[in-house]
Amino acid sequence: MEHLLSVSLGELILKGGNRKYFEDKLIKSMRRAMADIGFEKIYKGQGKIYIEANKNDFPALIKRLEKVFGIVYISPCIKAEKDYESIKEAAKLLVEEHGYDEDDWTFKVVSKRGDKSFPMTSPEISKELGGYLLSQFPNAKVDLHNPEQIIYVDVKANSYVYSERYHARGGMPVGTNGSGLLLLSGGIDSPVAGYLMAKRGIVLNAVHYHSYPFTSERAEQKVIDLAKIVSRYTGPMKIHSVNILDIQKEINEKCDERMMTIISRKFMMRIAEKIAKMNNYDALITGENLGQVASQTIDALKVTNDTTDMLVFRPLIGMDKSDIIEIANDIETFETSIKPFEDCCTVFLPKSPLLNPKIEDINKAEEVLDIEALVDDAISKMNIIKID
Ligand code: ATP
Ligand code: MG
């Protein structure tokens, strides 16, 4: 008898013909998540994915797999032969290993017969096995409604017996729904936005804008740290690090001070669009949130939105800050996000930004700038940082 991890998949079950494609993407993410811990084998089997590994590594592997999108839960299980005697043996071993019988305990058996040629029906397996366990363990009682332990039995090409389910995050395997370029600041919102879109299957890469030497190297390091945390869920990532100081100086010199923020924001969108098109990314992703700050009033959003014809995802648009912070805490970006390093946007912060900018006014104001040259120049000097 062998100890394995069995992994249950989420929405990809619904995808019919695409199933193999989804499973292969998922296995790729799982391999990456487990790489440095190590495992022996990973394979598909009738709706689940199984991992052979050193049993002592199970807790560490489960921790990693809990972060892989497309997984609903993970169970350490005992693999037995496809016959009732082996199932009994496996169930007994399971109870012994968990020490369930050290005190009074209640249980029920839940069986699923995937292989209809197996001579017992699911209710028969549950009933017989329940009786057997009662006969072996003096402290055990059956409770069908509110048991402390559920002993699961899956009968397929082999039998699998388990009692624990570690819940993962669901979502869809990264790489099954195109690719996106995340505008990643050092703030709370954008890492959460990237996480949420990757959870829907998008491959994530990032662009970060800084104003070095007005902003520090430590501010840049903070963004790399954030990207590393996000990449635990989303996979390898490229960060395009773009200095926009020259652009900000140019705007500062030639445009109405109150338009500084909104025009900078338009440049961020333009540069992002260009990088996305160079790399064939499908969409842009921002952490924008309606009404949060001056640059995110409905009029300001209209202006930024008008800057690009690309698909722009703003997954946080309707969320409350407290809900965003809850996710940031959950994915462990919050502590890094609140470290107090300067952001490029604050370098030339106007005293009173325009709250209701109009598209035509901003476009007119920008006419004094050589937009294309500024964009191209910034991109030609960008730095690419790879996170594996
Ligand atoms: P965040 O917490 O993500 O920084 P925010 O609440 O500070 O967001 P803004 O500063 O208005 O809001 O930025 C809105 C969005 O614009 C960000 O979520 C991010 O997607 C993008 N953005 C802002 N600053 C930068 C930057 N320096 N580099 C890359 N993207 C940025
Ligand atoms: Mg910000």
XYZ file of C-alpha atoms and ligand atoms in Angstrom:
420
model
C 0.000 0.000 0.000
C 1.212 3.366 -0.975
C 0.747 6.916 0.318
C -0.108 9.511 -2.306
C -1.459 13.001 -2.653
C -4.644 13.203 -4.653
C -5.662 16.508 -6.144
C -9.229 17.403 -7.062
C -9.794 19.806 -9.884
C -12.261 22.632 -10.148
C -14.062 24.276 -13.001
C -12.030 22.544 -15.646
C -14.296 19.554 -15.141
C -16.849 21.606 -17.063
C -14.628 22.147 -20.028
C -15.219 18.885 -21.862
C -13.100 18.787 -25.007
C -10.519 21.136 -23.539
C -9.952 18.949 -20.569
C -6.534 17.591 -21.535
C -5.296 21.091 -22.311
C -6.450 22.329 -18.901
C -4.969 19.394 -17.049
C -1.626 19.790 -18.794
C -1.455 23.486 -17.855
C -2.376 22.609 -14.300
C 0.298 19.928 -14.052
C 2.839 22.448 -15.332
C 1.908 24.884 -12.535
C 1.976 22.082 -9.975
C 5.440 20.946 -11.052
C 6.757 24.471 -10.643
C 5.147 24.883 -7.237
C 6.678 21.646 -5.968
C 10.039 21.797 -7.737
C 12.318 22.741 -4.860
C 10.688 20.336 -2.404
C 10.800 17.433 -4.805
C 8.435 14.577 -5.678
C 8.712 11.318 -7.555
C 5.875 11.242 -10.006
C 2.789 13.163 -11.051
C 0.054 11.640 -13.174
C -3.595 11.975 -14.142
C -6.161 9.394 -13.193
C -9.867 9.524 -13.860
C -10.682 13.082 -12.916
C -7.910 13.586 -10.371
C -4.192 14.177 -10.397
C -1.966 12.011 -8.204
C 1.463 12.749 -6.797
C 3.931 10.205 -5.520
C 6.369 11.729 -3.061
C 8.104 11.188 0.231
C 5.368 11.090 2.866
C 7.350 13.406 5.143
C 7.128 16.074 2.450
C 3.331 15.934 2.234
C 2.651 18.923 4.532
C 5.115 21.137 2.636
C 3.786 19.973 -0.735
C 0.185 20.592 0.319
C 1.110 24.137 1.368
C 2.492 24.783 -2.093
C -0.381 23.145 -3.942
C -2.901 25.215 -1.990
C -1.612 28.191 -3.998
C -2.044 26.607 -7.428
C -5.089 27.865 -9.336
C -7.359 25.138 -10.702
C -7.126 22.945 -7.593
C -10.137 22.652 -5.301
C -8.724 20.364 -2.667
C -5.817 18.122 -1.877
C -5.983 14.875 0.079
C -3.235 12.669 1.423
C -4.543 9.203 0.633
C -3.693 5.528 0.752
C -3.734 3.704 -2.539
C -4.911 0.111 -2.438
C -5.869 -2.613 -4.882
C -9.286 -2.652 -6.436
C -10.703 -5.296 -4.122
C -12.655 -5.039 -0.920
C -10.005 -6.776 1.254
C -7.409 -4.168 0.284
C -9.874 -1.360 0.912
C -10.455 -2.692 4.436
C -6.749 -2.866 5.089
C -6.187 0.652 3.782
C -9.021 2.080 5.874
C -7.690 0.394 8.996
C -4.196 1.734 8.353
C -5.618 5.231 7.772
C -7.427 5.258 11.118
C -4.345 3.915 12.909
C -2.013 6.440 11.321
C -4.245 9.360 12.303
C -4.729 7.990 15.794
C -8.470 8.594 15.530
C -9.229 5.774 17.940
C -7.118 7.127 20.784
C -10.321 8.748 22.092
C -14.009 8.391 21.437
C -14.712 9.450 17.874
C -17.507 9.384 15.331
C -17.300 8.714 11.615
C -19.091 7.791 8.490
C -17.872 6.226 5.277
C -18.522 7.947 1.938
C -17.812 5.778 -1.094
C -17.684 6.518 -4.779
C -17.523 3.736 -7.299
C -15.992 5.118 -10.513
C -15.538 1.605 -11.855
C -18.978 0.043 -12.295
C -17.499 -3.433 -12.753
C -16.606 -3.469 -9.067
C -18.905 -6.093 -7.454
C -20.198 -3.901 -4.592
C -22.277 -0.729 -4.990
C -21.203 2.483 -3.234
C -23.787 2.133 -0.426
C -22.685 -1.468 0.076
C -19.031 -0.472 0.381
C -19.896 2.273 2.898
C -22.066 -0.011 4.984
C -19.695 -2.992 5.021
C -16.630 -0.879 5.677
C -18.391 1.053 8.450
C -19.211 -2.249 10.142
C -15.660 -3.478 9.722
C -14.140 -0.341 11.262
C -16.560 -0.557 14.200
C -15.365 -4.125 14.759
C -11.702 -3.036 14.749
C -11.839 0.176 16.766
C -13.510 0.063 20.192
C -13.825 3.876 20.560
C -15.508 4.399 17.206
C -19.180 5.251 16.681
C -21.033 5.885 13.445
C -22.703 9.266 13.044
C -24.239 9.775 9.628
C -25.287 13.389 10.174
C -22.447 15.088 11.956
C -19.406 12.816 12.011
C -16.024 14.023 13.284
C -14.291 12.105 10.516
C -15.378 11.114 7.055
C -13.585 8.126 5.600
C -13.695 8.547 1.832
C -13.292 5.595 -0.512
C -12.808 6.106 -4.268
C -12.873 2.950 -6.337
C -11.308 3.435 -9.755
C -8.566 1.458 -11.527
C -7.205 1.342 -7.973
C -8.850 2.208 -4.665
C -8.047 5.338 -2.737
C -8.883 5.856 0.927
C -8.567 9.218 2.685
C -10.060 11.369 5.418
C -8.577 14.832 4.992
C -9.370 17.507 2.453
C -7.177 20.591 2.327
C -9.038 23.336 0.525
C -7.179 25.175 -2.206
C -8.201 28.320 -4.048
C -10.122 27.032 -7.053
C -9.879 29.251 -10.119
C -8.518 28.113 -13.450
C -5.004 26.941 -14.327
C -2.717 29.796 -15.278
C -2.299 29.844 -19.044
C -5.783 28.712 -19.967
C -7.186 32.191 -20.591
C -4.638 34.270 -22.449
C -2.116 36.717 -21.084
C -2.120 40.124 -19.486
C 0.215 42.965 -18.564
C -0.323 44.176 -15.014
C 0.429 47.799 -14.182
C 2.158 47.026 -10.922
C 2.818 49.855 -8.488
C 4.130 49.361 -4.988
C 0.651 49.866 -3.533
C -1.952 47.575 -2.059
C -4.278 47.330 -5.029
C -2.359 46.301 -8.106
C -0.887 43.050 -6.695
C -4.420 42.002 -5.723
C -5.691 42.873 -9.206
C -2.991 40.714 -10.798
C -3.731 37.846 -8.463
C -7.444 37.933 -9.257
C -6.958 37.896 -13.025
C -4.356 35.118 -12.861
C -6.908 33.170 -10.868
C -9.088 33.238 -13.962
C -6.307 31.625 -15.961
C -4.396 34.644 -17.276
C -0.609 34.468 -17.603
C 0.729 37.506 -15.802
C 3.564 39.868 -16.661
C 4.088 43.312 -15.207
C 5.156 46.847 -15.973
C 6.355 49.155 -13.230
C 6.971 52.881 -13.547
C 9.523 54.686 -11.429
C 11.225 58.061 -11.363
C 14.762 57.100 -10.439
C 16.780 58.841 -8.970
C 13.804 60.745 -7.500
C 12.507 57.381 -6.353
C 14.945 55.018 -4.679
C 16.316 51.603 -5.501
C 14.592 50.350 -2.388
C 11.236 51.397 -3.833
C 12.080 49.307 -6.889
C 13.104 46.378 -4.695
C 9.740 46.582 -2.950
C 7.979 46.081 -6.280
C 10.200 43.103 -7.084
C 9.369 41.638 -3.663
C 5.662 42.083 -4.370
C 5.983 40.475 -7.780
C 7.759 37.510 -6.200
C 4.915 36.986 -3.742
C 2.299 37.223 -6.497
C 4.303 34.864 -8.690
C 3.949 32.073 -6.103
C 0.380 31.868 -7.376
C 0.748 33.063 -10.917
C 3.985 31.562 -12.214
C 7.127 33.059 -13.726
C 6.863 36.734 -14.527
C 8.728 39.456 -16.380
C 8.723 42.922 -14.824
C 9.243 45.704 -17.340
C 10.740 48.484 -15.290
C 10.291 51.844 -17.000
C 11.686 55.186 -15.912
C 9.164 57.954 -16.567
C 11.052 60.797 -14.923
C 11.757 62.539 -18.235
C 8.084 62.304 -19.134
C 7.028 63.706 -15.775
C 9.511 66.579 -16.094
C 8.199 67.358 -19.551
C 4.572 67.386 -18.365
C 5.525 69.426 -15.321
C 7.202 72.001 -17.500
C 4.639 72.272 -20.265
C 1.201 71.410 -18.896
C -1.247 72.728 -16.356
C -0.097 71.546 -12.935
C -3.555 70.199 -12.062
C -3.326 67.818 -15.048
C -0.047 66.249 -13.947
C -1.550 63.109 -12.461
C -4.029 62.364 -15.193
C -1.556 62.967 -18.013
C 1.041 60.756 -16.285
C -1.627 58.100 -16.030
C -2.284 58.349 -19.774
C 1.407 57.821 -20.431
C 1.381 54.752 -18.206
C -1.448 53.311 -20.286
C 0.268 54.134 -23.583
C 3.572 52.583 -22.550
C 1.785 49.526 -21.188
C -0.175 49.158 -24.419
C 2.985 49.311 -26.480
C 4.796 46.738 -24.327
C 1.720 44.491 -24.436
C 1.528 44.695 -28.219
C 5.272 43.996 -28.566
C 4.763 40.811 -26.536
C 1.338 39.799 -27.900
C -0.318 40.069 -24.499
C -4.093 40.059 -24.720
C -5.037 42.635 -22.111
C -3.921 45.264 -19.609
C -4.712 44.919 -15.908
C -4.858 47.741 -13.373
C -5.744 48.040 -9.708
C -8.071 50.977 -10.353
C -11.013 51.334 -8.024
C -13.875 53.745 -8.635
C -13.756 56.813 -6.435
C -10.724 55.815 -4.394
C -8.490 58.767 -5.255
C -8.501 61.800 -7.553
C -7.125 59.852 -10.483
C -9.971 57.355 -10.200
C -13.091 59.492 -10.362
C -15.464 58.417 -13.093
C -14.232 61.250 -15.331
C -10.591 60.381 -14.693
C -11.290 56.741 -15.521
C -12.958 57.808 -18.770
C -9.799 59.692 -19.678
C -7.438 56.789 -18.941
C -9.783 54.356 -20.632
C -9.894 56.511 -23.748
C -6.104 56.316 -24.075
C -6.011 52.739 -25.302
C -8.152 50.498 -27.447
C -6.862 47.389 -25.699
C -8.979 45.291 -23.402
C -8.368 46.630 -19.873
C -9.271 44.549 -16.829
C -9.977 46.417 -13.597
C -11.009 43.597 -11.294
C -11.127 45.838 -8.204
C -13.318 48.513 -9.741
C -16.335 47.938 -7.508
C -14.715 46.614 -4.359
C -14.437 48.263 -0.961
C -10.942 48.970 0.281
C -11.504 46.674 3.260
C -12.275 43.774 0.908
C -9.154 44.491 -1.129
C -7.064 44.551 2.049
C -8.553 41.242 3.101
C -7.332 39.637 -0.111
C -3.955 41.391 0.193
C -3.585 39.867 3.651
C -4.694 36.480 2.437
C -2.146 36.394 -0.391
C 0.516 37.927 1.868
C 1.252 41.068 -0.132
C -0.189 43.522 2.393
C 2.817 43.806 4.723
C 5.110 44.533 1.803
C 2.663 46.929 0.142
C 2.446 49.181 3.192
C 6.207 49.657 3.502
C 6.722 53.373 3.162
C 8.718 53.832 -0.014
C 8.013 56.646 -2.405
C 5.976 56.101 -5.557
C 6.675 57.752 -8.901
C 3.231 59.360 -8.865
C 4.031 61.387 -5.779
C 7.133 62.982 -7.252
C 5.295 65.825 -8.969
C 2.063 65.593 -7.039
C -0.137 68.602 -7.804
C -1.649 70.504 -4.881
C -5.132 70.172 -6.321
C -5.554 67.618 -9.104
C -8.469 67.940 -11.514
C -11.326 65.802 -10.267
C -13.440 66.094 -13.409
C -11.039 66.088 -16.335
C -12.605 66.065 -19.781
C -11.137 63.910 -22.521
C -10.979 66.800 -25.016
C -9.290 69.176 -22.541
C -6.626 66.651 -21.648
C -5.999 65.729 -25.263
C -5.632 69.400 -26.081
C -3.260 69.977 -23.193
C -1.095 67.113 -24.387
C -0.627 68.598 -27.836
C 2.483 70.436 -26.679
C 4.164 67.100 -25.912
C 5.879 64.813 -28.413
C 3.970 61.830 -27.124
C 5.352 59.180 -29.443
C 8.960 60.182 -28.918
C 8.537 60.251 -25.133
C 6.911 56.810 -25.114
C 9.506 55.284 -27.423
C 12.369 56.797 -25.492
C 11.105 55.445 -22.170
C 10.578 51.976 -23.631
C 13.996 51.909 -25.270
C 15.602 52.397 -21.858
C 13.451 49.964 -19.900
C 14.892 47.215 -17.782
C 13.459 43.712 -17.750
C 13.601 41.766 -14.501
C 12.784 38.070 -14.626
C 11.154 36.161 -11.820
C 11.200 32.390 -12.210
P -2.117 50.731 -6.027
O -2.429 50.394 -4.618
O -2.201 49.573 -6.954
O -0.841 51.534 -6.151
P -3.585 53.104 -5.858
O -4.754 52.999 -4.991
O -2.351 53.714 -5.288
O -3.267 51.683 -6.479
P -3.302 54.806 -8.129
O -1.997 55.287 -7.645
O -4.298 55.790 -8.601
O -4.079 53.910 -7.100
O -3.046 53.787 -9.306
C -4.085 53.143 -9.969
C -3.491 52.008 -10.782
O -2.559 52.507 -11.747
C -2.682 51.046 -9.933
O -3.481 50.063 -9.314
C -1.743 50.453 -10.941
O -2.390 49.454 -11.716
C -1.448 51.647 -11.849
N -0.230 52.337 -11.356
C -0.141 53.388 -10.531
N 1.142 53.707 -10.271
C 1.906 52.821 -10.957
C 3.315 52.589 -11.106
N 4.215 53.347 -10.478
N 3.721 51.574 -11.887
C 2.826 50.778 -12.516
N 1.494 50.943 -12.409
C 1.028 51.944 -11.646
Mg -0.465 53.672 -6.130
